[in-house]
Structure formats: structure tokens, C-alpha cells
Coordinates of C-alpha atoms and ligand atoms in Angstrom, one line a residue:
M1449 CA -4.3 -19.1 5.6
A1450 CA -7.1 -18.3 8.0
Q1451 CA -7.6 -20.6 10.9
P1452 CA -11.0 -22.2 10.8
K1453 CA -13.1 -21.2 13.8
G1454 CA -15.7 -23.8 14.9
L1455 CA -17.3 -26.0 12.2
L1456 CA -18.0 -23.3 9.6
P1457 CA -15.2 -22.6 7.1
S1458 CA -14.0 -19.0 7.3
L1459 CA -14.8 -16.5 4.6
V1460 CA -11.2 -16.7 3.3
E1461 CA -11.4 -20.5 3.0
R1462 CA -14.7 -20.3 1.1
L1463 CA -13.3 -17.8 -1.3
R1464 CA -10.2 -19.9 -1.9
R1465 CA -12.4 -22.9 -2.6
W1466 CA -14.4 -20.9 -5.1
L1467 CA -11.1 -20.0 -6.9
G1468 CA -10.5 -23.7 -7.4
H1469 CA -13.8 -24.2 -9.2
P1470 CA -13.9 -22.1 -12.3
G1471 CA -17.5 -23.3 -13.0
L1472 CA -18.7 -21.3 -10.2
S1473 CA -18.9 -17.8 -11.7
V1474 CA -20.1 -15.9 -8.6
P1475 CA -17.7 -15.7 -5.7
P1476 CA -19.1 -16.1 -2.1
E1477 CA -20.3 -12.8 -0.9
I1478 CA -18.5 -11.0 1.9
P1479 CA -21.3 -11.0 4.6
D1480 CA -22.9 -7.6 5.1
P1481 CA -22.1 -7.3 8.8
L1482 CA -18.4 -8.1 8.3
W1483 CA -18.1 -5.7 5.4
N1484 CA -20.0 -2.9 7.2
K1485 CA -17.8 -3.3 10.3
T1486 CA -14.7 -3.2 8.2
L1487 CA -15.8 0.0 6.4
A1488 CA -16.7 1.6 9.7
G1489 CA -13.3 0.7 11.2
L1490 CA -11.3 2.3 8.3
P1491 CA -11.7 6.1 8.2
C1492 CA -9.8 6.2 4.9
L1493 CA -12.8 4.5 3.2
H1494 CA -15.5 6.7 4.7
D1495 CA -15.6 9.1 1.7
L1496 CA -16.1 6.5 -0.9
G1497 CA -19.2 6.7 -3.0
Q1498 CA -21.7 3.8 -3.2
G1499 CA -20.3 2.5 -6.5
E1500 CA -16.7 2.7 -5.2
R1501 CA -17.7 0.7 -2.1
Q1502 CA -19.2 -2.0 -4.2
G1503 CA -16.2 -2.1 -6.5
L1504 CA -13.9 -2.3 -3.4
R1505 CA -16.0 -5.1 -2.0
Q1506 CA -15.6 -7.2 -5.2
L1507 CA -11.9 -6.5 -5.4
S1508 CA -11.4 -7.4 -1.8
A1509 CA -13.3 -10.8 -2.3
R1510 CA -11.0 -11.6 -5.2
F1511 CA -7.9 -10.5 -3.3
L1512 CA -8.9 -12.8 -0.4
A1513 CA -9.3 -15.7 -2.8
D1514 CA -5.9 -15.0 -4.5
K1515 CA -3.7 -14.5 -1.4
E1516 CA -2.7 -16.6 1.5
F1517 CA -2.5 -15.0 4.9
H1518 CA -0.1 -16.3 7.5
G1519 CA -0.3 -15.3 11.2
A1520 CA 3.2 -15.1 12.8
Q1521 CA 4.1 -15.4 16.5
G1522 CA 0.7 -16.9 17.4
L1523 CA -1.4 -14.3 15.7
V1524 CA -4.7 -16.0 14.4
I1525 CA -5.9 -14.5 11.2
S1526 CA -9.6 -13.8 11.5
D1527 CA -11.8 -12.9 8.7
A1528 CA -11.9 -9.4 10.1
I1529 CA -8.1 -9.1 10.0
A1530 CA -7.8 -10.5 6.4
L1531 CA -10.7 -8.3 5.1
S1532 CA -9.3 -5.1 6.7
I1533 CA -5.9 -5.7 5.0
A1534 CA -7.6 -6.7 1.7
A1535 CA -9.8 -3.6 1.6
Q1536 CA -6.8 -1.3 2.2
A1537 CA -4.6 -3.1 -0.3
C1538 CA -7.3 -2.9 -2.9
L1539 CA -8.1 0.8 -2.5
P1540 CA -5.4 1.9 -5.0
L1541 CA -6.8 -0.6 -7.5
L1542 CA -10.3 0.9 -7.4
H1543 CA -10.1 2.6 -10.8
L1544 CA -7.7 0.3 -12.6
G1545 CA -10.2 -1.9 -14.3
A1546 CA -10.8 -5.7 -14.3
D1547 CA -7.1 -6.6 -14.4
G1548 CA -6.0 -4.1 -11.6
L1549 CA -5.2 -7.1 -9.3
D1550 CA -2.4 -8.0 -11.8
W1551 CA -0.3 -5.4 -10.0
Y1552 CA -0.1 -7.8 -7.1
D1553 CA 0.4 -11.0 -9.0
D1554 CA 4.1 -11.5 -8.2
F1555 CA 3.4 -12.9 -4.8
V1556 CA 0.8 -14.9 -2.8
G1557 CA 1.7 -14.7 0.8
I1558 CA 0.9 -12.0 3.4
V1559 CA 2.6 -12.5 6.7
V1560 CA 1.0 -10.7 9.6
H1561 CA 2.9 -10.2 12.9
P1562 CA 1.1 -9.0 16.0
D1563 CA 3.6 -6.1 16.4
E1564 CA 6.9 -4.8 14.9
V1565 CA 9.7 -7.3 14.4
L1566 CA 13.4 -7.0 14.8
A1567 CA 15.1 -8.0 11.5
P1568 CA 18.8 -8.9 11.5
R1569 CA 20.8 -6.7 9.2
E1570 CA 24.5 -6.6 8.3
A1571 CA 26.7 -4.4 6.1
V1572 CA 30.4 -4.0 5.4
D1573 CA 31.7 -0.4 5.7
A1574 CA 34.3 1.3 3.6
A1575 CA 37.1 0.1 6.0
G1576 CA 35.9 -3.5 5.5
V1577 CA 34.4 -3.9 8.9
L1578 CA 31.3 -6.0 9.2
H1579 CA 28.5 -4.3 11.1
R1580 CA 25.5 -6.3 12.4
W1581 CA 22.4 -4.7 13.9
Q1582 CA 18.7 -5.3 14.4
E1583 CA 16.2 -3.1 12.5
P1584 CA 12.7 -2.7 13.8
L1585 CA 10.3 -3.4 11.0
I1586 CA 6.5 -2.7 10.8
G1587 CA 6.2 -3.8 7.2
E1588 CA 8.2 -5.0 4.3
A1589 CA 7.6 -5.8 0.6
M1590 CA 10.2 -7.4 -1.7
A1591 CA 10.1 -8.1 -5.4
G1592 CA 8.5 -11.5 -6.0
G1593 CA 8.2 -12.1 -2.2
P1594 CA 5.5 -11.9 0.4
V1595 CA 4.3 -8.7 2.1
M1596 CA 4.9 -8.5 5.8
L1597 CA 2.7 -6.3 8.0
A1598 CA 2.6 -5.6 11.8
W1599 CA -1.1 -5.8 12.7
S1600 CA -0.8 -3.3 15.6
R1601 CA 0.2 -0.7 13.0
V1602 CA -2.4 -1.7 10.4
K1603 CA -5.2 -0.6 12.7
G1604 CA -4.7 3.0 12.0
G1605 CA -7.5 5.3 13.3
R1606 CA -8.7 8.7 12.2
Q1607 CA -5.6 10.4 13.4
A1608 CA -3.4 8.3 11.2
T1609 CA -5.6 9.0 8.3
T1610 CA -5.5 12.8 8.9
Q1611 CA -1.7 12.5 9.0
G1612 CA -1.7 10.6 5.7
H1613 CA -0.5 7.3 7.2
N1614 CA -1.5 3.9 6.0
L1615 CA 0.9 1.0 6.4
V1616 CA -0.9 -1.4 4.1
I1617 CA -1.0 1.1 1.2
H1618 CA 2.6 1.9 1.8
E1619 CA 3.8 -1.7 1.4
F1620 CA 1.6 -2.3 -1.6
A1621 CA 2.8 0.9 -3.2
H1622 CA 6.2 -0.8 -3.2
K1623 CA 4.7 -3.6 -5.2
F1624 CA 3.5 -1.1 -7.8
D1625 CA 7.1 0.3 -7.9
L1626 CA 8.7 -3.1 -8.1
R1627 CA 6.5 -4.4 -10.9
G1628 CA 8.5 -5.3 -14.1
K1629 CA 11.8 -4.7 -12.4
P1630 CA 14.3 -7.6 -12.2
A1631 CA 14.2 -9.6 -8.9
S1632 CA 17.6 -8.2 -8.0
A1633 CA 16.5 -4.6 -8.5
A1634 CA 15.3 -2.3 -5.8
A1635 CA 12.3 -0.1 -5.8
D1636 CA 13.2 3.4 -7.0
G1637 CA 9.9 5.4 -7.0
C1638 CA 9.4 4.8 -10.7
P1639 CA 6.6 2.3 -11.4
P1640 CA 5.8 1.3 -15.0
L1641 CA 3.6 4.0 -16.3
P1642 CA 0.4 3.1 -18.3
A1643 CA 0.5 3.7 -22.1
D1644 CA -0.5 7.2 -23.1
F1645 CA 0.2 8.4 -19.5
M1646 CA -1.1 12.0 -19.4
G1647 CA -1.3 12.0 -23.2
L1648 CA 2.5 11.7 -23.4
G1649 CA 4.7 9.2 -25.3
R1650 CA 6.6 6.6 -23.3
M1651 CA 9.9 8.6 -23.0
A1652 CA 8.2 11.9 -22.4
A1653 CA 6.0 10.3 -19.7
Q1654 CA 9.0 8.8 -17.9
Q1655 CA 10.9 12.2 -18.1
R1656 CA 7.9 14.0 -16.7
W1657 CA 7.5 11.5 -13.8
Q1658 CA 11.2 11.4 -12.9
Q1659 CA 11.7 15.2 -13.0
A1660 CA 8.6 16.0 -10.9
W1661 CA 9.4 13.3 -8.3
S1662 CA 13.1 14.0 -8.0
T1663 CA 12.5 17.8 -7.6
A1664 CA 9.8 17.2 -4.9
Y1665 CA 12.0 14.6 -3.1
Q1666 CA 14.9 17.0 -3.0
R1667 CA 12.7 19.8 -1.7
F1668 CA 11.1 17.6 0.9
G1669 CA 14.6 16.5 2.2
E1670 CA 15.6 20.2 2.4
Q1671 CA 12.5 21.2 4.3
L1672 CA 12.9 18.3 6.7
A1673 CA 16.6 19.2 7.3
L1674 CA 15.6 22.8 8.0
S1675 CA 13.0 21.7 10.5
E1676 CA 15.3 19.3 12.3
R1677 CA 18.3 21.7 12.4
F1678 CA 16.7 25.1 12.8
G1679 CA 13.2 24.3 14.2
E1680 CA 11.3 25.4 11.1
P1681 CA 7.9 23.8 10.6
A1682 CA 8.2 20.2 9.6
P1683 CA 6.8 19.3 6.1
W1684 CA 3.5 17.4 6.1
L1685 CA 4.3 13.8 5.2
D1686 CA 6.0 11.0 7.1
A1687 CA 9.7 12.0 7.6
Y1688 CA 10.5 8.4 6.6
A1689 CA 9.8 9.6 3.0
A1690 CA 13.2 11.3 3.0
E1691 CA 15.0 7.9 3.4
A1692 CA 15.0 7.2 -0.4
P1693 CA 13.0 8.0 -3.6
A1694 CA 11.2 4.6 -3.2
E1695 CA 10.0 5.6 0.3
F1696 CA 9.0 9.1 -0.9
F1697 CA 6.8 7.4 -3.5
A1698 CA 5.3 4.9 -1.0
C1699 CA 4.7 7.5 1.7
S1700 CA 3.1 9.7 -1.0
C1701 CA 0.8 6.9 -2.1
E1702 CA -0.5 6.3 1.4
A1703 CA -1.0 10.0 2.0
Y1704 CA -2.7 10.4 -1.4
W1705 CA -5.1 7.6 -0.8
V1706 CA -6.1 8.5 2.7
A1707 CA -5.9 12.3 2.6
R1708 CA -5.9 13.4 -1.0
A1709 CA -7.1 17.0 -0.5
R1710 CA -4.3 17.7 1.9
Y1711 CA -1.7 15.8 -0.2
A1712 CA -2.7 17.8 -3.2
R1713 CA -2.3 21.1 -1.3
E1714 CA 1.2 20.0 -0.1
F1715 CA 2.3 18.4 -3.3
P1716 CA 0.3 20.1 -6.1
E1717 CA 2.8 19.0 -8.8
L1718 CA 2.6 15.3 -7.7
A1719 CA -1.1 14.8 -7.1
P1720 CA -2.0 15.1 -10.8
L1721 CA 0.6 12.4 -11.6
L1722 CA -0.9 10.1 -9.0
D1723 CA -4.4 10.9 -10.3
A1724 CA -3.3 9.8 -13.8
F1725 CA -1.4 6.8 -12.5
F1726 CA -4.3 5.4 -10.5
R1727 CA -6.8 6.7 -13.0
R1728 CA -8.8 8.4 -10.2
P1729 CA -11.7 10.3 -11.7
P1730 CA -12.1 14.0 -10.6
R1731 CA -14.6 14.3 -7.8
Ligands
ZN2472 ZN1 8.7 1.5 2.6

């Protein structure tokens, strides 16, 4: 929840109050100066058309009303921080219609740390030995749980956009992936596909999706291995994508949303699938 600054309630507080009063049909507006500053600070939004910007603004207001932000380690959640995260999280929802926000309805909390955090991890190896270590985390999304983000890594500039990086979209892509899966299941890069996906029946659509993604994932891993072992050019996309099919999907979604033209050149077989999944109209 945003900390109130001075006597005036923050934008996030006003939006949450509006949500508690169904009689008020029009949500509080995101003030022009705050919205314009948010757009200016996010290069990934600079190519949006006027209608898309308006749609994103409305989605962001609704998102801010629905979600609860928590600042960790002393970080105070300002309206600017909350709106920056909201706008990036809502970008993939832009063409999904009135119920697009349903993709994010399995959680309320968004925990924002100032910087990366060290998460304790443990695992038992094949010999039965327990290993404990600390893993640096800049973001995390779990089924039915909050999304964690490191604010220092959310503030991606133009360079991050050119490279196809966007931490917020990455973590929220995991939410797409996890939707409809049991709480115990892990993300696997296969989100539920909309009915009539690419004009295919349900089974054919799933087959098309899985075949294209597994082929591309394998090829990406091979290209990455060649670059690491033999100095060949590294493939364009975060190397973290090679960790697992779920990470390949999440890294693809961030690259697709912030640098679609480059993504489509690098992954021509996957871009049409993401176009269809996110119902993004041809430009
Ligand atoms: Zn991830």
C-alpha cells in the first residue's frame, strides 16, 4: 500500500477507495503530469498510438485499484513507482479486452525491494547431501502468490529496451503461464490458449504451440552453448532464457513487448504465436 505523503491521499489510495464504492462508475483519473512523466520514462511505451495510450492508462488505473503495493527494506512506494510498475504490467493486456486483468486475479500483493535480494535455497543431491545456498533474485512470481520486483532493475532505460529486457513484463508473463495450473505446478512456458487460437481446435493449437516453442528453445540453447564454448555470436535474447522453457517464454514475452520488430526477426516462428496470444493487431 502506498504511503500517504502529506495530507492528500495518494493516487493509489484514492483508486482503492473508488473500488470499494461500486456506485462510483468513473475511477479517479491518473493526473496528466504523473501519466506523462511515466510514459516519458518508459521507452517501451513510446511507440504506442494515442488509442493504445488511453487504453493503457485505463488499465493501469484499474490495476492500481486492484493491487496492493508493499515497499520492502524501507522503500516507500510513491505514486510514480506504483504507476510505472502498473503501466508495464498492463502492456501485455492492451488488446485482451475488458476482462484482460483477469489474467492477474490470482494475487493482490506486489512486493517491491530497492535492489536485488538474496533468497535462501536448499536442495538434496543424488547422494542425499543437503546443499544450502543464497540465490540473488531481482524478481519472482509464484502461482497464487505475490509478485516480487527489485525497483533498481525495473527502471530500465532505452538500452534495456533495445536489448529486449523488461523485468516487470518478465514476471507477469509467468503469471500468464501459471494461470489455470494447480498451485503445486510450476510454470512450463505453456499458458492456456484462447479458444480458436489461430483458427485451430484446442488440441491442434496446443500441439502447434508446444512444437514451435520446444524447437526454438532447443535451438536457442544450442546457439548459446556454441557462443559460450567456441566464441560464436551470442543469440539475441537474455541468456537466462536457456534456464528452462518457462524462462524462455518469459524472456520472449519481455523482448516481444519492448522490441517486437527485433524479436520477430530473431524468432520469426514465435512472433506470430505471441501476436495471436496477445491479440496484437498488425501495425
Ligand atoms: Zn523468470
